[in-house]
Coordinates of C-alpha atoms and ligand atoms in Angstrom, one line a residue:
M1 CA -10.7 43.7 -69.7
R2 CA -9.2 44.1 -73.2
V3 CA -6.0 42.0 -73.1
L4 CA -3.4 41.8 -75.9
V5 CA -1.3 38.7 -75.7
T6 CA 2.0 38.5 -77.6
G7 CA 3.0 34.9 -78.5
G8 CA -0.6 33.9 -77.7
A9 CA -0.5 31.0 -80.2
G10 CA 2.5 29.3 -78.4
Y11 CA 2.5 26.8 -75.6
I12 CA 1.9 28.9 -72.5
G13 CA 0.2 31.7 -74.4
S14 CA -2.5 29.4 -75.8
H15 CA -3.4 28.1 -72.4
T16 CA -3.5 31.6 -71.0
V17 CA -5.7 32.9 -73.9
L18 CA -8.1 30.0 -73.2
L19 CA -8.4 31.0 -69.5
L20 CA -8.8 34.7 -70.4
L21 CA -11.6 33.9 -72.8
E22 CA -13.3 31.6 -70.2
E23 CA -13.1 34.5 -67.7
G24 CA -14.9 36.8 -70.2
H25 CA -12.0 39.0 -71.2
E26 CA -11.7 40.4 -74.8
V27 CA -8.5 38.9 -76.2
F28 CA -6.2 40.0 -79.0
V29 CA -3.2 37.8 -80.1
V30 CA -0.1 39.0 -81.8
D31 CA 2.1 36.2 -83.1
N32 CA 4.4 35.6 -86.1
F33 CA 4.0 31.8 -85.8
S34 CA 7.8 31.4 -85.7
N35 CA 7.3 28.6 -83.2
S36 CA 3.5 27.9 -83.3
S37 CA 0.5 27.5 -85.5
P38 CA -2.9 29.1 -85.8
E39 CA -4.4 25.7 -85.1
S40 CA -3.8 26.3 -81.4
L41 CA -6.1 29.3 -81.6
R42 CA -8.8 27.4 -83.5
R43 CA -8.7 24.8 -80.8
V44 CA -8.8 27.4 -78.0
A45 CA -11.9 28.8 -79.7
A46 CA -13.5 25.4 -79.9
L47 CA -12.8 24.8 -76.2
S48 CA -14.1 28.1 -75.0
G49 CA -16.8 28.9 -77.5
R50 CA -15.2 32.4 -77.8
A51 CA -12.8 33.8 -80.3
A52 CA -9.6 35.7 -79.7
T53 CA -8.7 38.2 -82.5
L54 CA -5.5 37.3 -84.3
Y55 CA -2.9 39.7 -85.7
Q56 CA -0.1 38.0 -87.6
A57 CA 2.8 40.4 -86.8
D58 CA 6.4 40.3 -85.8
L59 CA 7.5 42.3 -82.7
L60 CA 10.5 43.4 -84.8
D61 CA 8.1 45.2 -87.2
A62 CA 7.5 48.3 -85.1
E63 CA 5.1 49.9 -87.5
S64 CA 2.7 46.9 -87.5
L65 CA 2.9 46.7 -83.7
N66 CA 2.0 50.4 -83.4
R67 CA -1.0 49.8 -85.7
V68 CA -2.2 46.7 -83.7
L69 CA -1.9 48.5 -80.4
G70 CA -3.6 51.6 -81.8
E71 CA -6.5 49.5 -83.2
T72 CA -7.0 47.2 -80.2
K73 CA -6.5 49.8 -77.4
P74 CA -5.8 47.1 -74.8
D75 CA -6.1 47.7 -71.0
A76 CA -3.2 45.3 -70.5
V77 CA -0.6 43.3 -72.4
I78 CA 0.7 39.8 -71.5
H79 CA 4.1 39.4 -73.3
F80 CA 5.0 35.8 -74.1
A81 CA 6.6 36.3 -77.5
G82 CA 10.2 35.3 -77.5
L83 CA 12.7 32.7 -78.4
K84 CA 13.5 30.2 -75.7
A85 CA 16.0 27.5 -76.6
V86 CA 19.1 27.8 -74.5
G87 CA 21.5 25.9 -76.8
E88 CA 20.3 27.9 -79.9
S89 CA 20.9 31.1 -78.0
V90 CA 24.5 30.2 -77.5
A91 CA 24.9 29.5 -81.2
K92 CA 22.9 32.6 -82.3
P93 CA 23.2 35.2 -79.6
L94 CA 22.3 38.2 -81.8
M95 CA 19.2 36.5 -83.0
Y96 CA 18.1 36.1 -79.3
Y97 CA 19.0 39.7 -78.3
R98 CA 17.3 41.1 -81.3
N99 CA 14.1 39.0 -81.0
N100 CA 13.7 39.1 -77.3
V101 CA 15.2 42.5 -76.2
T102 CA 14.5 44.6 -79.3
G103 CA 11.1 42.9 -79.7
T104 CA 10.3 44.0 -76.1
L105 CA 11.5 47.5 -76.7
N106 CA 9.3 47.8 -79.7
L107 CA 6.4 46.6 -77.7
L108 CA 7.0 49.1 -74.9
D109 CA 7.2 51.9 -77.4
A110 CA 3.9 50.8 -79.0
M111 CA 2.3 50.6 -75.5
E112 CA 3.5 54.0 -74.6
L113 CA 2.1 55.4 -77.8
A114 CA -1.3 53.7 -77.3
G115 CA -1.4 54.9 -73.6
C116 CA -1.4 51.3 -72.3
R117 CA 1.0 50.9 -69.3
N118 CA 0.0 47.6 -67.9
L119 CA 2.3 44.7 -68.6
V120 CA 2.8 41.1 -67.5
F121 CA 6.1 39.7 -68.7
S122 CA 7.2 36.1 -69.1
S123 CA 10.5 35.9 -67.2
S124 CA 12.1 32.7 -66.1
A125 CA 13.9 31.0 -63.2
T126 CA 16.9 31.1 -65.5
V127 CA 17.6 34.6 -64.0
Y128 CA 18.8 32.8 -60.8
G129 CA 21.7 31.5 -62.8
E130 CA 23.7 28.9 -60.9
C131 CA 22.5 29.9 -57.5
T132 CA 22.5 26.9 -55.2
E133 CA 20.7 28.4 -52.2
L134 CA 17.4 26.7 -52.1
P135 CA 14.5 27.4 -52.3
L136 CA 15.0 30.3 -54.7
V137 CA 13.4 33.5 -53.5
E138 CA 12.7 36.6 -55.5
T139 CA 15.4 38.6 -53.7
T140 CA 18.2 36.2 -54.8
Q141 CA 20.8 38.0 -56.8
R142 CA 20.3 37.6 -60.5
S143 CA 22.8 36.2 -63.0
A144 CA 22.8 34.6 -66.4
T145 CA 24.7 31.6 -67.8
N146 CA 23.7 31.9 -71.5
P147 CA 22.4 34.5 -73.9
Y148 CA 18.8 33.4 -73.5
G149 CA 19.0 33.9 -69.8
R150 CA 20.7 37.2 -70.3
T151 CA 17.8 38.5 -72.5
K152 CA 15.4 37.7 -69.6
L153 CA 17.7 39.4 -67.1
H154 CA 18.2 42.5 -69.3
I155 CA 14.4 42.8 -69.9
E156 CA 13.6 42.5 -66.2
E157 CA 16.1 45.3 -65.5
M158 CA 14.7 47.4 -68.3
L159 CA 11.2 47.0 -67.0
E160 CA 12.2 48.0 -63.5
E161 CA 14.0 51.1 -64.7
L162 CA 11.0 52.1 -66.8
A163 CA 8.6 51.7 -63.9
A164 CA 11.0 53.7 -61.7
A165 CA 11.2 56.5 -64.2
D166 CA 7.5 56.8 -65.0
E167 CA 5.1 56.0 -62.2
R168 CA 2.2 55.4 -64.5
W169 CA 3.5 52.0 -65.4
S170 CA 2.3 48.7 -63.7
I171 CA 4.6 45.8 -64.6
A172 CA 4.8 42.2 -63.4
A173 CA 7.7 39.9 -64.2
L174 CA 6.7 36.3 -63.6
R175 CA 9.6 33.9 -63.2
Y176 CA 8.4 30.5 -64.4
F177 CA 10.1 27.4 -63.1
N178 CA 9.6 24.3 -65.5
P179 CA 6.3 24.5 -67.3
V180 CA 4.9 21.1 -68.4
G181 CA 1.5 19.4 -68.9
A182 CA -1.3 20.4 -71.2
H183 CA -5.0 21.4 -71.0
E184 CA -7.0 18.5 -69.6
S185 CA -9.0 18.2 -72.9
G186 CA -5.8 17.0 -74.7
R187 CA -6.6 19.5 -77.5
I188 CA -3.8 22.0 -76.8
G189 CA -0.3 21.4 -75.5
E190 CA 3.4 21.9 -76.2
D191 CA 4.5 21.2 -79.8
P192 CA 8.3 21.4 -80.0
Q193 CA 9.9 21.7 -83.4
G194 CA 12.7 19.1 -84.0
I195 CA 14.3 17.3 -81.0
P196 CA 12.9 18.6 -77.8
N197 CA 15.4 20.4 -75.5
N198 CA 13.4 19.9 -72.4
L199 CA 12.9 16.7 -70.4
M200 CA 9.1 16.3 -70.3
P201 CA 8.4 16.6 -74.1
F202 CA 11.3 14.3 -74.7
V203 CA 9.9 11.7 -72.3
A204 CA 6.5 12.1 -74.0
Q205 CA 7.9 11.4 -77.4
V206 CA 9.6 8.3 -76.1
A207 CA 6.4 7.1 -74.6
V208 CA 4.5 7.6 -77.8
G209 CA 7.2 5.8 -79.8
R210 CA 8.7 8.7 -81.7
R211 CA 12.1 8.2 -80.0
D212 CA 13.9 5.2 -78.6
K213 CA 15.0 6.3 -75.1
V214 CA 15.6 9.2 -72.8
N215 CA 19.2 10.3 -72.2
V216 CA 19.3 11.2 -68.5
F217 CA 21.9 13.9 -68.2
G218 CA 23.9 12.8 -65.1
G219 CA 23.3 10.2 -62.5
D220 CA 25.8 11.4 -59.9
Y221 CA 24.3 14.6 -58.6
P222 CA 24.0 15.0 -54.9
T223 CA 20.2 14.6 -55.1
V224 CA 17.6 12.0 -54.0
D225 CA 18.6 9.5 -56.7
G226 CA 21.6 11.2 -58.4
T227 CA 19.6 12.8 -61.2
G228 CA 18.7 16.5 -61.6
V229 CA 15.8 17.9 -59.6
R230 CA 13.5 20.6 -60.9
D231 CA 10.2 22.4 -59.9
Y232 CA 7.8 21.3 -62.6
I233 CA 4.6 23.4 -62.9
H234 CA 1.4 22.6 -64.7
V235 CA 0.8 25.0 -67.6
V236 CA -2.8 25.6 -66.5
D237 CA -1.7 26.6 -63.1
L238 CA 0.9 28.9 -64.8
A239 CA -1.9 30.4 -66.9
A240 CA -3.9 31.2 -63.8
G241 CA -0.9 33.0 -62.3
H242 CA -1.1 35.5 -65.2
L243 CA -4.7 36.3 -64.5
A244 CA -3.9 36.8 -60.8
A245 CA -1.1 39.2 -61.8
L246 CA -3.4 41.2 -64.1
D247 CA -5.8 41.7 -61.2
Y248 CA -3.0 42.8 -59.0
L249 CA -1.7 45.3 -61.5
A250 CA -5.1 46.8 -62.2
Q251 CA -5.0 48.3 -58.7
R252 CA -1.3 49.4 -58.4
T253 CA 1.6 51.0 -60.2
G254 CA 5.2 50.0 -60.0
S255 CA 7.2 46.9 -60.9
F256 CA 6.7 43.6 -59.2
V257 CA 8.3 40.1 -59.5
W258 CA 6.9 36.7 -58.5
N259 CA 8.1 33.1 -58.8
L260 CA 5.6 30.8 -60.4
G261 CA 6.5 27.3 -59.2
T262 CA 5.1 24.7 -56.9
G263 CA 7.9 24.7 -54.3
E264 CA 8.4 20.9 -54.8
G265 CA 11.2 19.3 -56.7
S266 CA 11.1 16.1 -58.8
S267 CA 14.1 14.2 -60.1
V268 CA 14.5 13.1 -63.7
L269 CA 13.9 9.5 -62.7
E270 CA 10.8 10.4 -60.8
V271 CA 9.4 12.2 -63.9
I272 CA 10.2 9.2 -66.1
Q273 CA 8.6 6.8 -63.7
A274 CA 5.5 9.0 -63.3
F275 CA 5.1 9.3 -67.0
A276 CA 5.5 5.5 -67.6
R277 CA 2.7 5.0 -65.1
A278 CA 0.4 7.6 -66.7
A279 CA 1.0 6.1 -70.2
D280 CA 1.1 2.6 -69.0
K281 CA 4.2 2.1 -71.1
D282 CA 7.8 1.3 -70.6
V283 CA 9.9 4.4 -71.0
P284 CA 13.5 3.3 -71.6
Y285 CA 16.3 5.5 -70.5
Q286 CA 20.1 5.5 -70.1
I287 CA 22.2 7.6 -67.8
V288 CA 24.7 9.7 -69.8
D289 CA 27.1 12.5 -69.0
R290 CA 25.9 15.6 -67.3
R291 CA 24.7 18.4 -69.6
P292 CA 27.1 21.4 -69.3
G293 CA 25.5 24.3 -67.5
D294 CA 22.9 22.2 -65.5
V295 CA 22.6 22.7 -61.8
A296 CA 21.9 19.7 -59.5
E297 CA 18.7 21.0 -58.1
N298 CA 16.4 23.9 -58.1
Y299 CA 12.9 24.8 -56.9
A300 CA 10.9 27.9 -56.1
D301 CA 9.9 29.5 -52.9
P302 CA 6.3 30.2 -54.0
V303 CA 5.2 32.1 -50.9
K304 CA 5.4 35.6 -52.3
A305 CA 2.9 34.8 -55.0
R306 CA 0.6 33.1 -52.5
L307 CA 0.6 36.0 -50.1
E308 CA 0.4 38.8 -52.7
L309 CA -1.5 37.3 -55.6
G310 CA -3.5 34.8 -53.7
W311 CA -2.2 32.2 -56.3
K312 CA -0.8 28.8 -55.8
A313 CA -0.2 25.8 -58.0
E314 CA -3.0 23.3 -57.5
R315 CA -1.8 20.4 -59.7
G316 CA 0.9 17.8 -58.8
L317 CA 3.3 15.7 -60.9
E318 CA 0.7 12.9 -61.5
Q319 CA -1.7 15.3 -63.1
M320 CA 1.0 17.0 -65.1
V321 CA 2.1 13.7 -66.7
Q322 CA -1.4 12.5 -67.2
D323 CA -2.5 15.6 -69.0
M324 CA 0.8 15.7 -71.0
W325 CA 0.2 12.1 -72.0
R326 CA -3.4 12.7 -73.1
W327 CA -2.1 15.6 -75.4
Q328 CA 0.8 13.5 -76.7
E329 CA -1.3 10.4 -77.3
Q330 CA -4.1 12.3 -79.1
N331 CA -1.6 14.4 -81.1
P332 CA 1.5 12.3 -81.6
Y333 CA 3.0 14.7 -84.1
G334 CA 1.7 17.9 -82.5
F335 CA -0.5 20.3 -84.4
P336 CA -0.9 19.5 -88.1
D337 CA 1.6 21.3 -90.3
E338 CA 0.4 24.4 -92.1
Q339 CA 1.8 27.6 -93.6
P340 CA -0.2 30.3 -91.8
E341 CA 1.7 33.1 -93.6
S342 CA -0.1 32.2 -96.8
L343 CA -3.4 33.1 -95.3
P344 CA -4.5 36.6 -94.5
D345 CA -5.6 37.6 -91.0
E346 CA -9.2 37.9 -92.2
E347 CA -9.3 34.3 -93.3
L348 CA -7.7 33.0 -90.1
N349 CA -10.0 35.0 -87.9
E350 CA -13.0 33.7 -89.8
Q351 CA -11.8 30.1 -89.1
I352 CA -11.3 31.0 -85.4
R353 CA -14.8 32.6 -85.2
L354 CA -16.3 29.6 -86.9
A355 CA -14.7 27.2 -84.4
A356 CA -16.0 29.3 -81.6
S357 CA -19.5 29.6 -82.9
K358 CA -19.7 25.8 -83.6
A359 CA -18.7 25.1 -80.0
A360 CA -21.0 27.8 -78.6
T361 CA -24.0 26.3 -80.6
A362 CA -23.2 22.8 -79.5
T363 CA -23.3 23.7 -75.9
D364 CA -26.1 26.2 -76.0
P365 CA -29.1 24.5 -74.3
T366 CA -31.6 26.7 -76.2
T367 CA -30.6 25.3 -79.6
N368 CA -31.6 21.7 -78.9
K369 CA -28.7 20.6 -81.1
N370 CA -27.0 18.6 -78.4
Ligands
NAD401 P1 6.5 29.2 -77.4 O1 7.6 29.2 -78.4 O2 5.6 28.1 -77.5 O3 5.7 30.6 -77.5 C1 6.3 31.8 -77.9 C2 5.4 32.4 -79.0 O4 5.9 33.6 -79.4 C3 5.3 31.5 -80.3 O5 4.0 31.4 -80.7 C4 6.1 32.3 -81.3 O6 5.6 32.1 -82.6 C5 5.9 33.7 -80.8 N1 7.0 34.7 -81.2 C6 8.4 34.5 -81.0 N2 9.0 35.6 -81.4 C7 8.1 36.4 -81.9 C8 8.2 37.7 -82.5 N3 9.3 38.3 -82.8 N4 7.0 38.3 -82.9 C9 5.8 37.7 -82.7 N5 5.7 36.5 -82.2 C10 6.8 35.9 -81.8 O7 7.1 29.3 -76.0 P2 6.4 29.2 -74.5 O8 7.0 28.0 -73.9 O9 5.0 29.4 -74.6 O10 7.1 30.4 -73.8 C11 6.5 31.7 -73.7 C12 7.4 32.6 -73.0 O11 7.7 32.1 -71.7 C13 8.7 32.9 -73.6 O12 9.0 34.2 -73.5 C14 9.7 32.0 -72.8 O13 11.0 32.5 -72.9 C15 9.1 32.1 -71.5 N6 9.5 30.9 -70.6 C16 9.2 29.7 -71.1 C17 9.6 28.6 -70.3 C18 9.4 27.2 -70.9 O14 10.1 26.3 -70.4 N7 8.4 26.9 -71.8 C19 10.2 28.8 -69.1 C20 10.4 30.1 -68.6 C21 10.0 31.1 -69.4
WQD402 C1 15.2 19.3 -66.7 C2 16.1 18.2 -66.1 C3 18.2 18.0 -67.2 C4 16.5 16.7 -71.0 C5 15.3 24.9 -69.1 C6 15.9 26.2 -69.3 C7 15.2 27.3 -68.5 C8 13.7 27.2 -68.6 C9 13.1 25.9 -68.5 C10 13.0 28.9 -70.2 C11 17.5 18.6 -66.0 C12 17.3 16.8 -67.4 C13 16.7 17.1 -69.7 C14 16.9 15.4 -71.4 C15 17.6 15.0 -69.1 N1 13.3 27.7 -69.9 N2 17.2 16.3 -68.8 N3 17.4 14.6 -70.4 O1 17.3 22.8 -67.8 O2 15.7 22.9 -65.8 O3 15.4 24.5 -67.7 O4 13.8 25.0 -69.4 O5 13.1 29.9 -69.5 O6 15.7 28.5 -68.8 O7 17.2 26.2 -69.0 O8 14.8 22.1 -68.0 O9 13.6 20.3 -69.1 O10 15.9 21.0 -70.1 O11 15.8 19.8 -67.9 O12 18.1 14.3 -68.3 O13 16.8 14.9 -72.5 O14 16.0 17.1 -67.0 O15 19.5 17.7 -67.0 O16 18.0 18.0 -64.8 P1 15.9 23.1 -67.3 P2 15.0 20.8 -68.9

């Protein structure tokens, strides 16, 4: 299948691109590198021995997007590109609505123009708002508590209305719970800019010595040990969920929604302890005030995805922290800094192809080189 991946250089995107390449799909990536670097795509090429084709473009640039879709003629699009920091969305709501909602509108227009009506969208468990009825099922009434969450909710509604209005569309909204971990090679992983907003990358940076201690937001929740409980999901399991959704959409039209979670919750202290074991390091922490807007506990009901997509998360917390630690230890400061916008697409694609062919040659038994 020819698959166009927006935001394919980012954390979840790069792991999904790797899986798509490994499964033999032809992959095209659109990214503006606002929160990523082309190094992830070079490493994906080195891991898979195959190259995705990169287009540096912003979803807000409708003309470029139309050109990319026209040139690549994808069978399906996986749409990761978006801004995702909750706190930043409160400070800069318009930036979030513009980037996430207008970016998605531009993408849908470009898809329509190119005659591609197959879409997998990155939604989020954030659309369950402050719901406390657990586990969270797909039919739970949606709400939002911040502009980021509202962009996801608006986009989900927009996609449902589109599929209802034009029966040629096949659309999946995947509601991720808390994605963590990294590819088992330790070559690709999450590379947050500045102070991490999320728990697991923060813990990883404490373990590697970049930060002193973890602030645990609240120790008096009605949970197993008083700290917040979440459904952490390994990013490689999450990537596999996208391929399962693509298969499902290939045979049906309409709009569909699935939770991608494990169905199991872990507390903040359980995460810190598991990480400390994996890294064989002390991970200092202190309990501080609750973070405004946090719920005590949430976890998915993952049954719908299992029954309809035949997908379920295979990796548990121990593997999540082990893989996350391997990535963090090998890349304490994430991917090396670079300014991709100074290089044209041809040059970056040449580098990606070179990384792929080196890897393919190294593993090709007919070359006697290894
Ligand atoms: P990420 O920031 O690592 O990846 C997003 C990618 O999109 C980046 O490479 C960024 O450069 C690109 N991008 C952003 N705006 C763009 C634009 N206008 N044009 C082109 N490229 C653009 O984030 P991620 O963690 O991989 O998340 C991917 C998607 O999953 C996002 O839509 C996010 O909201 C959603 N999601 C993430 C989480 C999470 O905790 N990581 C949870 C639920 C949902
Ligand atoms: C997990 C737990 C915190 C940091 C967020 C977004 C959500 C989705 C996933 C995109 C909570 C506690 C955290 C820290 C802590 N993203 N914590 N110290 O809040 O469940 O979800 O990311 O869609 O929309 O809201 O994830 O990793 O921030 O927090 O104690 O330094 O860890 O209170 O209990 P969250 P998180």
